[in-house]
Coordinates of C-alpha atoms and ligand atoms in Angstrom, one line a residue:
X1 CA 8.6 -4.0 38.2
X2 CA 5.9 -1.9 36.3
X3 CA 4.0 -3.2 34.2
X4 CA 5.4 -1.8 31.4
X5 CA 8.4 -3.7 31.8
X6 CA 6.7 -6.6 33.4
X7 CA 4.6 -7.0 29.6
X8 CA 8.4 -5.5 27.7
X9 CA 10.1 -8.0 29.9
X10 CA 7.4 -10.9 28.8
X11 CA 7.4 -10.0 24.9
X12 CA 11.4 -10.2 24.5
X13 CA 11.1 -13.7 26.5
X14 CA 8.3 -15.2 24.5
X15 CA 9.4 -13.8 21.2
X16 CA 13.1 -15.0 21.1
X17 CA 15.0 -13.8 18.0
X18 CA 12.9 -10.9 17.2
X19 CA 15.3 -8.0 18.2
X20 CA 13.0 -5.3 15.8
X21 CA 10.5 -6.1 17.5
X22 CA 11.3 -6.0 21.1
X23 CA 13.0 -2.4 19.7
X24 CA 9.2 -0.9 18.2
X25 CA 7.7 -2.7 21.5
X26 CA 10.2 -0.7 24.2
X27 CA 9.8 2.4 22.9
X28 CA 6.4 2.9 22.7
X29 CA 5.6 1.0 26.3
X30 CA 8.3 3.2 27.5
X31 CA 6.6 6.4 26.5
X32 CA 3.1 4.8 27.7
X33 CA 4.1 4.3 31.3
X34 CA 3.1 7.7 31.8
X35 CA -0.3 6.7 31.0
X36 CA -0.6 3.1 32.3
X37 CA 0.6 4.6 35.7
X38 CA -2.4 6.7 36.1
X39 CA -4.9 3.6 35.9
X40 CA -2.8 0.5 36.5
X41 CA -5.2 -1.7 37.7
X42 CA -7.9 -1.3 35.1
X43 CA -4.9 -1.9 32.3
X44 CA -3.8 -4.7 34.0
X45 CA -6.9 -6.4 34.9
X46 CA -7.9 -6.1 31.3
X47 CA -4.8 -7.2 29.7
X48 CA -4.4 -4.4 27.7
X49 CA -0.9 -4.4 26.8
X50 CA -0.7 -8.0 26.5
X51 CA -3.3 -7.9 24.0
X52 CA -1.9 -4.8 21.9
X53 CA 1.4 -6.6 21.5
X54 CA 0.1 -10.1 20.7
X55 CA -0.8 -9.8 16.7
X56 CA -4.5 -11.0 16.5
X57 CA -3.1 -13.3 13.5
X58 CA 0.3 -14.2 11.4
X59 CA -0.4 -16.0 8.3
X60 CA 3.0 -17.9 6.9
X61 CA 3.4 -19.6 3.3
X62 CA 5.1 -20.5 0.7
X63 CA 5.6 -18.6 -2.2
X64 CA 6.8 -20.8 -5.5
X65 CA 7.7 -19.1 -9.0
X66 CA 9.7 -20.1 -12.1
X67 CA 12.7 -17.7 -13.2
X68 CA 13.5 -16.9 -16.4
X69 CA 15.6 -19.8 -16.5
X70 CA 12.9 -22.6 -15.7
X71 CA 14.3 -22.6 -12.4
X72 CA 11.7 -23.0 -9.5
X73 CA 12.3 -20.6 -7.1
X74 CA 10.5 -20.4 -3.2
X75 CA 10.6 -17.4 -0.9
X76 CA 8.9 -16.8 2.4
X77 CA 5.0 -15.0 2.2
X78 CA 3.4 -13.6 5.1
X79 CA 0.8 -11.2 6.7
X80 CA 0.7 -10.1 10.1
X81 CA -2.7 -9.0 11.0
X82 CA -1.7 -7.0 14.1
X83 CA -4.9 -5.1 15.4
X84 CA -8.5 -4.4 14.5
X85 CA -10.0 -2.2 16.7
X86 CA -10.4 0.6 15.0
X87 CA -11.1 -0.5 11.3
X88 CA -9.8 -3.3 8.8
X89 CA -6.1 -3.8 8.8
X90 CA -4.2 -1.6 6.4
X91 CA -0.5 -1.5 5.9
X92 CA 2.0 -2.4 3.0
X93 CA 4.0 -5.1 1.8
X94 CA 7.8 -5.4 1.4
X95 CA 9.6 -7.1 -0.5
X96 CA 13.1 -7.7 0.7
X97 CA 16.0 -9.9 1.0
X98 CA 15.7 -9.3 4.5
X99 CA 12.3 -9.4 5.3
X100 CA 11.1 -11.7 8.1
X101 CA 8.9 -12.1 11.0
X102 CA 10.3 -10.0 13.6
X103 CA 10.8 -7.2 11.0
X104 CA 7.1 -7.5 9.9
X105 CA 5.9 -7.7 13.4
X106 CA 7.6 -4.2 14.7
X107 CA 5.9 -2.5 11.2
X108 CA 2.9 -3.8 11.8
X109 CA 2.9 -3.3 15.6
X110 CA 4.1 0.2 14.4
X111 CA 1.3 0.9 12.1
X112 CA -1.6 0.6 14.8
X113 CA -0.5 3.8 16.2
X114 CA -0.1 5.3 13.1
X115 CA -3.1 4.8 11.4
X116 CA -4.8 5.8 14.8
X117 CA -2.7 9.0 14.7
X118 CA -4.4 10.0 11.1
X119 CA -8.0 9.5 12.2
X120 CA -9.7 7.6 9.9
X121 CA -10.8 3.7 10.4
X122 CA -8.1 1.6 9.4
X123 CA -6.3 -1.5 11.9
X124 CA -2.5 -2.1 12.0
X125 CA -1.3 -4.7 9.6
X126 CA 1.7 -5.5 7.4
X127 CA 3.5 -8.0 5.1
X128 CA 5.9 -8.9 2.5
X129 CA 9.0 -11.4 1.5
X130 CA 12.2 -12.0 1.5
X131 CA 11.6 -11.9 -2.3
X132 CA 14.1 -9.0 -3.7
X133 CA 12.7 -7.3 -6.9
X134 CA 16.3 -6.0 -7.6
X135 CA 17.5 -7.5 -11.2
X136 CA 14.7 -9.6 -11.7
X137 CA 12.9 -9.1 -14.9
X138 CA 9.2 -7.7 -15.3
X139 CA 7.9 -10.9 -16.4
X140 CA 9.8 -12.7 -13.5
X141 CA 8.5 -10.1 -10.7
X142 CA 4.7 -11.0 -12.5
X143 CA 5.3 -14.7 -11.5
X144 CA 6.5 -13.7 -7.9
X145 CA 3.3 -11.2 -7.5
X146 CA 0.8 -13.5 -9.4
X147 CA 2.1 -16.6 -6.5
X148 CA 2.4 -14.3 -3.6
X149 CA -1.4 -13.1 -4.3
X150 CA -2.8 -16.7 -5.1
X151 CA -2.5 -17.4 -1.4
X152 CA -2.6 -14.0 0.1
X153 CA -6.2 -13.6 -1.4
X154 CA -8.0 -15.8 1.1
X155 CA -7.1 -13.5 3.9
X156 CA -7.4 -10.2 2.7
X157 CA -10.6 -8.1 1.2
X158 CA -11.9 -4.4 1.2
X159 CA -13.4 -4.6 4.3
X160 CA -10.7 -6.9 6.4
X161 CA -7.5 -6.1 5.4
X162 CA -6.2 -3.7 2.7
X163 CA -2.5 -3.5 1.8
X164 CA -0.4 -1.3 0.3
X165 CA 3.1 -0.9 -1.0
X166 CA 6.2 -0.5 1.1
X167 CA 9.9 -0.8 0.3
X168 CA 10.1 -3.0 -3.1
X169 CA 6.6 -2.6 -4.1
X170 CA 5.7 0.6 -6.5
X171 CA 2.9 0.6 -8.7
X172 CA 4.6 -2.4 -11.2
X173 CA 4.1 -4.5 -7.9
X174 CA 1.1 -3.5 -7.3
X175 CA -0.5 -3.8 -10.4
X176 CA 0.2 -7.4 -10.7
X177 CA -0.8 -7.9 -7.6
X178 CA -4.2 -6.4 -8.1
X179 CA -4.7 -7.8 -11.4
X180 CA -4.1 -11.9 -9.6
X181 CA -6.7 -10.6 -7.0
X182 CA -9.4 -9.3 -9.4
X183 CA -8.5 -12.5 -11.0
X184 CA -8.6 -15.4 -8.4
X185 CA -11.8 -13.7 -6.7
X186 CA -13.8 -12.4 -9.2
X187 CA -14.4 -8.8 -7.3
X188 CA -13.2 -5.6 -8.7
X189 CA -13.0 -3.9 -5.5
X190 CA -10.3 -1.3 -3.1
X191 CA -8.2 -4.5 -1.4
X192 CA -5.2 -3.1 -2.4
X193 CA -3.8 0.8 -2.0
X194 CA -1.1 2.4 -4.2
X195 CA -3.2 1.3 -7.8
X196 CA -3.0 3.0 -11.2
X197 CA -4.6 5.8 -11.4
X198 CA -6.7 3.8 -14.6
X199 CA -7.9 1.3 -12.4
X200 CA -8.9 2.9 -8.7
X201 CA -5.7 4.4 -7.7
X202 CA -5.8 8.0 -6.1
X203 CA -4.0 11.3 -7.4
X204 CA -1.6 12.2 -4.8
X205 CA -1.2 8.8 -3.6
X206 CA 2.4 7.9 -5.2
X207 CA 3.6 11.6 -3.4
X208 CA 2.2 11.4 -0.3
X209 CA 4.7 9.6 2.3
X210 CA 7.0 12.1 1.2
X211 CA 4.8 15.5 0.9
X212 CA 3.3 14.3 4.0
X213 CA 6.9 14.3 5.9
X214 CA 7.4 17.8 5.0
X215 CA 4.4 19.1 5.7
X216 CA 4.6 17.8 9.2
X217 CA 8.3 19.0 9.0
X218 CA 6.8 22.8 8.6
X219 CA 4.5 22.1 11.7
X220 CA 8.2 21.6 13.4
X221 CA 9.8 24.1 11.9
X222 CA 6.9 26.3 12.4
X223 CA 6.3 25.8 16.0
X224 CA 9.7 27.2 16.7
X225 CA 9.1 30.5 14.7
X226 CA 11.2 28.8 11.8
X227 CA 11.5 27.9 8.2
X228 CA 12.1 25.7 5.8
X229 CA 13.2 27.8 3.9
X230 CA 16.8 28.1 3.1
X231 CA 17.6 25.7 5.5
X232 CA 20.2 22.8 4.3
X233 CA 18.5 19.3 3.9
X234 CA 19.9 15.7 3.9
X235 CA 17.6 13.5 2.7
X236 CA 18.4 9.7 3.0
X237 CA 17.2 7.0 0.1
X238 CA 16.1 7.9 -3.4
X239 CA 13.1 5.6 -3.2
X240 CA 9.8 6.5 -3.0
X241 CA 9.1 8.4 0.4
X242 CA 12.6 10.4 -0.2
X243 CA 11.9 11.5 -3.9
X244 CA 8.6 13.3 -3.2
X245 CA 10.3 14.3 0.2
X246 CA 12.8 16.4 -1.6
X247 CA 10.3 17.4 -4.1
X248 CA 8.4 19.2 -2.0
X249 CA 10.6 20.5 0.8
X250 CA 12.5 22.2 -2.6
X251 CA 9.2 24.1 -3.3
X252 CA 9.2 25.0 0.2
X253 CA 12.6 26.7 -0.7
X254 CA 14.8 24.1 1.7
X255 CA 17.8 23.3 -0.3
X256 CA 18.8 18.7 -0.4
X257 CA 22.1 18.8 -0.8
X258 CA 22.4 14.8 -0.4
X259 CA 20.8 11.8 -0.7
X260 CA 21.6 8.1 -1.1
X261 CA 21.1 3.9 -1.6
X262 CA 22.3 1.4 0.1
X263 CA 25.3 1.4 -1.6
X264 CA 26.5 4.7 -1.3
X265 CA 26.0 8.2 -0.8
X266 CA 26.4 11.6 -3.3
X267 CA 26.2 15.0 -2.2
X268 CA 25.9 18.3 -4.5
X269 CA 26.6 21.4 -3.1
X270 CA 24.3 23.5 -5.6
X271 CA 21.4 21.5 -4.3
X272 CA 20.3 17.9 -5.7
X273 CA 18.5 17.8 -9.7
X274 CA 15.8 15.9 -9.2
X275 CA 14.9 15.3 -12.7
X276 CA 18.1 13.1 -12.8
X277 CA 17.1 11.4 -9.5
X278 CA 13.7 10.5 -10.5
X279 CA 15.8 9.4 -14.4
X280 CA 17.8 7.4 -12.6
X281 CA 15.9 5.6 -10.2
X282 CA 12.0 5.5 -11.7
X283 CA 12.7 5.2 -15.4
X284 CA 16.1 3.2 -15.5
X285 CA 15.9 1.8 -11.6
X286 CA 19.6 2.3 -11.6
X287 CA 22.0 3.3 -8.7
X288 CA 23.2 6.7 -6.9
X289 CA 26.4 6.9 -8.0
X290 CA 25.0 7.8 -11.7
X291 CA 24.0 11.2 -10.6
X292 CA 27.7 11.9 -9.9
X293 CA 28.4 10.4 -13.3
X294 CA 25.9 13.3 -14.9
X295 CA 26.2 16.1 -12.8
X296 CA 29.3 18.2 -12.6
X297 CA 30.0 19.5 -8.8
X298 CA 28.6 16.3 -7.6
X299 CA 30.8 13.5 -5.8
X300 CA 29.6 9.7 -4.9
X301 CA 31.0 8.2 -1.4
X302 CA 30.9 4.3 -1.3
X303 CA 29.3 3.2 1.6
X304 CA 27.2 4.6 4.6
X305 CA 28.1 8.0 6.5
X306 CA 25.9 10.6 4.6
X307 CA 25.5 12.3 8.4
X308 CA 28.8 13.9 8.2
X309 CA 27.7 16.2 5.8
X310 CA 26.2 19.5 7.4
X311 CA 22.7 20.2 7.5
X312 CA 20.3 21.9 9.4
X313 CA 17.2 19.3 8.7
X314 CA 18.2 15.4 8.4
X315 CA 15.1 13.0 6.5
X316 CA 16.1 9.6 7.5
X317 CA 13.9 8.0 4.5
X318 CA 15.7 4.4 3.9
X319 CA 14.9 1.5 6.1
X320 CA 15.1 0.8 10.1
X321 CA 18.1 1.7 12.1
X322 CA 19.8 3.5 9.4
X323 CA 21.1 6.2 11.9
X324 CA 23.3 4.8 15.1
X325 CA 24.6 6.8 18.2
X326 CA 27.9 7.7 16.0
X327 CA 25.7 9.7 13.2
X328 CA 23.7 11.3 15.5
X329 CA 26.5 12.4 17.6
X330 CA 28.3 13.7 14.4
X331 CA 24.6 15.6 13.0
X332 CA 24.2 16.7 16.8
X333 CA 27.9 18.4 17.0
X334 CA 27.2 19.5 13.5
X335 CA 24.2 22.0 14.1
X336 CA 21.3 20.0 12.8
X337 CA 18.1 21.2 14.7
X338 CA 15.4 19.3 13.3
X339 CA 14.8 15.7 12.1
X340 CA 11.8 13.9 11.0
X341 CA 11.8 10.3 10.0
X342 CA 10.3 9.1 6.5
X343 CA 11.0 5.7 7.0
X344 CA 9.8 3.3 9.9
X345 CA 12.1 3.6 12.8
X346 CA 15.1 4.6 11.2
X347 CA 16.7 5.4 14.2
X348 CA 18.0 3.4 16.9
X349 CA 16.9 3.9 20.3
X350 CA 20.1 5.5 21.7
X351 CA 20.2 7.5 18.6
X352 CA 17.0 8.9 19.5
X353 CA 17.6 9.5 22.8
X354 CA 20.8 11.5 22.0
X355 CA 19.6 13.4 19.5
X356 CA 16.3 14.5 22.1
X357 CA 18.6 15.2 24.8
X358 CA 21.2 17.5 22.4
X359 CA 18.0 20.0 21.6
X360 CA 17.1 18.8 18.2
X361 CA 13.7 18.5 17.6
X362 CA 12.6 14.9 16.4
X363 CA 9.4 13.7 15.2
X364 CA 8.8 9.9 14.7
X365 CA 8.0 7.8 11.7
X366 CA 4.7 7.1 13.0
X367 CA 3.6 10.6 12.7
X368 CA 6.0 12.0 10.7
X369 CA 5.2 9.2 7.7
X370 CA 1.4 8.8 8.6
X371 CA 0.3 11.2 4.9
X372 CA 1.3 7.8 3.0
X373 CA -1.6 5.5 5.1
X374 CA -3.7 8.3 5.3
X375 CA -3.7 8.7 1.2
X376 CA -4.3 5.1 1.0
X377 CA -7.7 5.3 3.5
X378 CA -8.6 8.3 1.1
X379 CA -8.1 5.6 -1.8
X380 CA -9.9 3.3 0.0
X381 CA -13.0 6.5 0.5
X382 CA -12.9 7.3 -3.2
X383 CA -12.9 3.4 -4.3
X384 CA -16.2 2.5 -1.6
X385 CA -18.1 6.1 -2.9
X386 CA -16.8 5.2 -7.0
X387 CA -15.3 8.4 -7.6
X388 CA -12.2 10.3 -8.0
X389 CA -10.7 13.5 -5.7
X390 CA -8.2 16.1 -8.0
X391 CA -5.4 16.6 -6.7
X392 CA -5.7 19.5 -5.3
X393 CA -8.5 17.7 -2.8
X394 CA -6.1 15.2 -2.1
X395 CA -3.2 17.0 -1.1
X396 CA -5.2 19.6 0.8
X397 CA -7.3 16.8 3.2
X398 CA -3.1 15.1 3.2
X399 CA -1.8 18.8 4.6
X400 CA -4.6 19.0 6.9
X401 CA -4.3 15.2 8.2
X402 CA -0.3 16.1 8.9
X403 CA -1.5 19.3 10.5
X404 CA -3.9 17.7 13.0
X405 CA -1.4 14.8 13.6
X406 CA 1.1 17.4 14.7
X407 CA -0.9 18.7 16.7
X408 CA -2.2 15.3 18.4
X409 CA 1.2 14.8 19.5
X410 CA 1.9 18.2 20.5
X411 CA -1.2 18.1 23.0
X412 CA -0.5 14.7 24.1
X413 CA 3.0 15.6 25.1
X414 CA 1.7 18.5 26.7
X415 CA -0.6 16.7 29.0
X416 CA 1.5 14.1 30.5
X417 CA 4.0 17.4 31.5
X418 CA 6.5 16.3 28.5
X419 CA 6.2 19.2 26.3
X420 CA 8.4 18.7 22.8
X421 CA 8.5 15.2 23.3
X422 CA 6.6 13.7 20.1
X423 CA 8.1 10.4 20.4
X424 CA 5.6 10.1 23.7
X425 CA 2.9 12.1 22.4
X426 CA 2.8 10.4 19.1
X427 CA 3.0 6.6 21.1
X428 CA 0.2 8.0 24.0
X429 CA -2.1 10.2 21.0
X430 CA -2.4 6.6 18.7
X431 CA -2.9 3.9 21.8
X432 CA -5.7 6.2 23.5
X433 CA -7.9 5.7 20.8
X434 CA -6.9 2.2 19.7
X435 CA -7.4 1.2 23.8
X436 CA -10.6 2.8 24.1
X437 CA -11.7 1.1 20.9
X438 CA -10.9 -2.2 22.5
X439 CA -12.2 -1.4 26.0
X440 CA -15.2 -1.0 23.9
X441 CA -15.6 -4.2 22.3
X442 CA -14.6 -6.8 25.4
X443 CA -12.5 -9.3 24.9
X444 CA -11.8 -10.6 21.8
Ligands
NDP1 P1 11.7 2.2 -1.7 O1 12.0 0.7 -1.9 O2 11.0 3.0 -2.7 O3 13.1 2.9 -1.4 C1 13.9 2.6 -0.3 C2 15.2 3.4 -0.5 O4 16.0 3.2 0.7 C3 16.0 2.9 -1.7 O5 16.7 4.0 -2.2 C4 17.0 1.9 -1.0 O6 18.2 1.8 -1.7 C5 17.3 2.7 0.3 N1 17.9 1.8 1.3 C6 17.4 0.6 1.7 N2 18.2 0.1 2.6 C7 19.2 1.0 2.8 C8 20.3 1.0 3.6 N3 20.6 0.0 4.5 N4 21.1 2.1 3.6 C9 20.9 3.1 2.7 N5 19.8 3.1 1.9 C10 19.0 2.1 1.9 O7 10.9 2.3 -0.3 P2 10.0 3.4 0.3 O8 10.6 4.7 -0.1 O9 8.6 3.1 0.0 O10 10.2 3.2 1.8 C11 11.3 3.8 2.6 C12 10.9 3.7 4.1 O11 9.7 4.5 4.3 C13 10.7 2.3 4.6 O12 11.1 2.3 6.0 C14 9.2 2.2 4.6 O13 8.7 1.3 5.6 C15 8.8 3.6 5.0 N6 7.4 4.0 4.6 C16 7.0 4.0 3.3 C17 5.8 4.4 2.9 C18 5.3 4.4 1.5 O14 4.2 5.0 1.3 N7 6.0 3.9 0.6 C19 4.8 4.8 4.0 C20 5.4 4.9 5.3 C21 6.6 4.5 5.6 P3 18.5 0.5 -2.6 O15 17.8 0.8 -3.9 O16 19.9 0.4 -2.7 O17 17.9 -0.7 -1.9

């Protein structure tokens, strides 16, 4: 056995019921073995991998609140503090019904490679609930927030580990998150990305998952003498990541002809409105299907499938294994060419593998949804120097960030002899700094 499988085949048996995980873990020691096999010894000698998938700490606890009802409520907290080595740990928090521990461990084990991949000094962490924001009132998502952050405080600070939002926590979220910190500790400092722009947040910061995405899209697109323009575009959610998604690839001149929830799908032939998107789900938080209701030529489909509509570019930009073997093979057969993921491993491993194999070029979450992490470090810059970027600052250091990250992978793939493979590149371009950053500092 390598021993890439020999640490794969030790993570899966010492971390039972954690199928996400074990998922995240494969793929990337899959795409390392390349890399391990050129220096085995010194890897294994030094534990390496057996360190990178062992999160330096997982912090657990109990969350109480009171509903509008009186009602005492309890969900699950926690905060896995993955990896250090190159800066505090940075990643965000979800809050959702089905949040747990293997879920938060293959983010966070996710994010080290990320925030590697963007180049600036920020660890792998990540965190959340099983708390689910969805039809509770303001005052009763303050209560959840102001409990969740009474505990979470004593492990977290500007220079140890800085979260941000993630699915179920916008700036509401955060806001009363940062307000029980400021609170509780007395410090008015950057622990938290994502703020208000009155109190610390960064322009650009609420667009940037999503600009980010396409900008690394038009590195794609570009590399193969091709453009965005006028190509067809399915983007998938209508949360945060896929609204500035479509936003931006329409001023590209791409046309989004669908996008969805997790209820159901709508697809407009004359190219998605997205002032009624951003209506519907940032003013009145309401569902998909309403944009059907207002817009003539547009239908709503119940349930999942949103793949067997035709597009040339498909933006998974929901939540983990959203797209299966069966969509891909119906996008493949279809004559999509290009996908980039938005969300964090949205697609399965066979998926991927299918979809690789078929021709279409596919970039992973980890570099292809970096812009939002790399935003929050340049929150984090801003807050530690006490000033402001414009926006136009912003965005331009975000294009250039997705520009060298593209081209991180690109050479990475490229040296190892698998050229157009960015799922290796981007996995081998994040752990060589990360490993070298640990060789560097012994063991700990
Ligand atoms: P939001 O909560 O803003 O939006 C999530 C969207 O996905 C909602 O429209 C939600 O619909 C939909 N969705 C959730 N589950 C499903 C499902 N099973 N099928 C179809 N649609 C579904 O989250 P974000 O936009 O912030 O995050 C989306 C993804 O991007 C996540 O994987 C996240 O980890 C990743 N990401 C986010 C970053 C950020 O900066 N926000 C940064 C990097 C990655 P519904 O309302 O019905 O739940």
């Amino acid at each position: 056995m390598s021993y890439t499988e020999e640490v794969y085949a030790k993570v899966v048996a010492q971390n039972p019921n954690e199928p996400e995980f074990h998922q995240a873990v494969k793929e990337v020691l899959d795409s390392l073995k390349v890399v391990i096999d050129r220096n085995e010894e010194e890897y294994r000698r030094l534990s390496i991998l057996e360190r990178l998938v062992e999160p330096e700490r997982i912090i657990s606890f109990r969350v109480p609140w009171v509903d509008d009802k009186g009602t005492v409520q309890v969900n699950k907290g926690y905060r896995v503090q993955f990896n250090s080595a190159i800066g505090p740990y940075k990643g965000g928090l979800r809050f959702h019904p089905s949040v747990n521990q293997s879920i938060l461990k293959f983010l966070g084990f996710e994010q080290i490679f990320k925030n590697s991949l963007t180049g600036l000094p920020i660890g792998g962490g990540k965190g959340g609930s099983n708390f689910d924001p969805k039809g509770k009132s303001d005052r009763e998502v303050m209560a959840f927030c102001q409990s969740f952050m009474t505990e979470l405080s004593k492990y977290i600070g500007a220079d140890m580990d800085v979260p941000a939002g993630d699915i179920g926590v916008g700036g509401r979220e955060i806001g009363y998150l940062y307000g029980q910190y400021k609170r509780i500790r007395g410090q008015y400092e950057g622990v938290l990305t994502g703020k208000g722009l009155s109190y610390g947040g960064s322009l650009i910061r609420t667009q940037a998952t999503g600009y980010g995405l396409v900008y690394m899209l038009n590195e794609m697109v570009n590399a193969k003498n091709d453009t965005i323009s006028g190509k067809t575009i399915i983007v998938t959610g209508s949360g945060n990541v896929a609204i500035y998604a479509v936003e931006k690839a329409q001023q590209l001149g791409g046309k989004v002809v669908a996008m969805c929830d997790s209820n159901g799908y709508i697809y407009d032939p004359a190219g998605i409105k997205l002032d009624i998107v951003k209506d519907i789900k940032e003013v009145k938080r309401g569902r998909i299907r309403e944009y059907a209701e207002r817009v003539e030529g547009a239908s709503y489909t119940e349930g999942q499938g949103i793949w067997n509509i035709r597009c040339d570019i498909f933006l998974p930009c929901a939540t983990q294994n959203e797209l299966d073997l069966e969509g891909a093979r119906i996008l493949v057969a279809n004559g999509c060419k290009y996908i980039a993921e938005g969300a964090n491993m949205p697609t399965t491993l066979e998926a991927t593998n299918y979809v690789m194999e078929n021709g279409v070029v596919f970039m992973p979450g980890k570099a292809a949804n970096a812009g939002g992490v790399a935003t929050s470090a340049l929150e984090m810059s801003q807050n530690s120097m006490r000033l402001s970027w414009t926006a136009e600052e912003v965005d331009q250091k975000l294009n250039r960030i997705m520009k060298d990250i593209f081209h991180k992978v690109d050479d990475a793939s490229r040296r190892y002899g698998l050229e157009g493979n960015y799922v290796a590149g981007a996995n081998i371009a994040g752990f060589e700094k990360v490993v070298d950053a640990m060789k560097a500092q012994g063991i700990v």
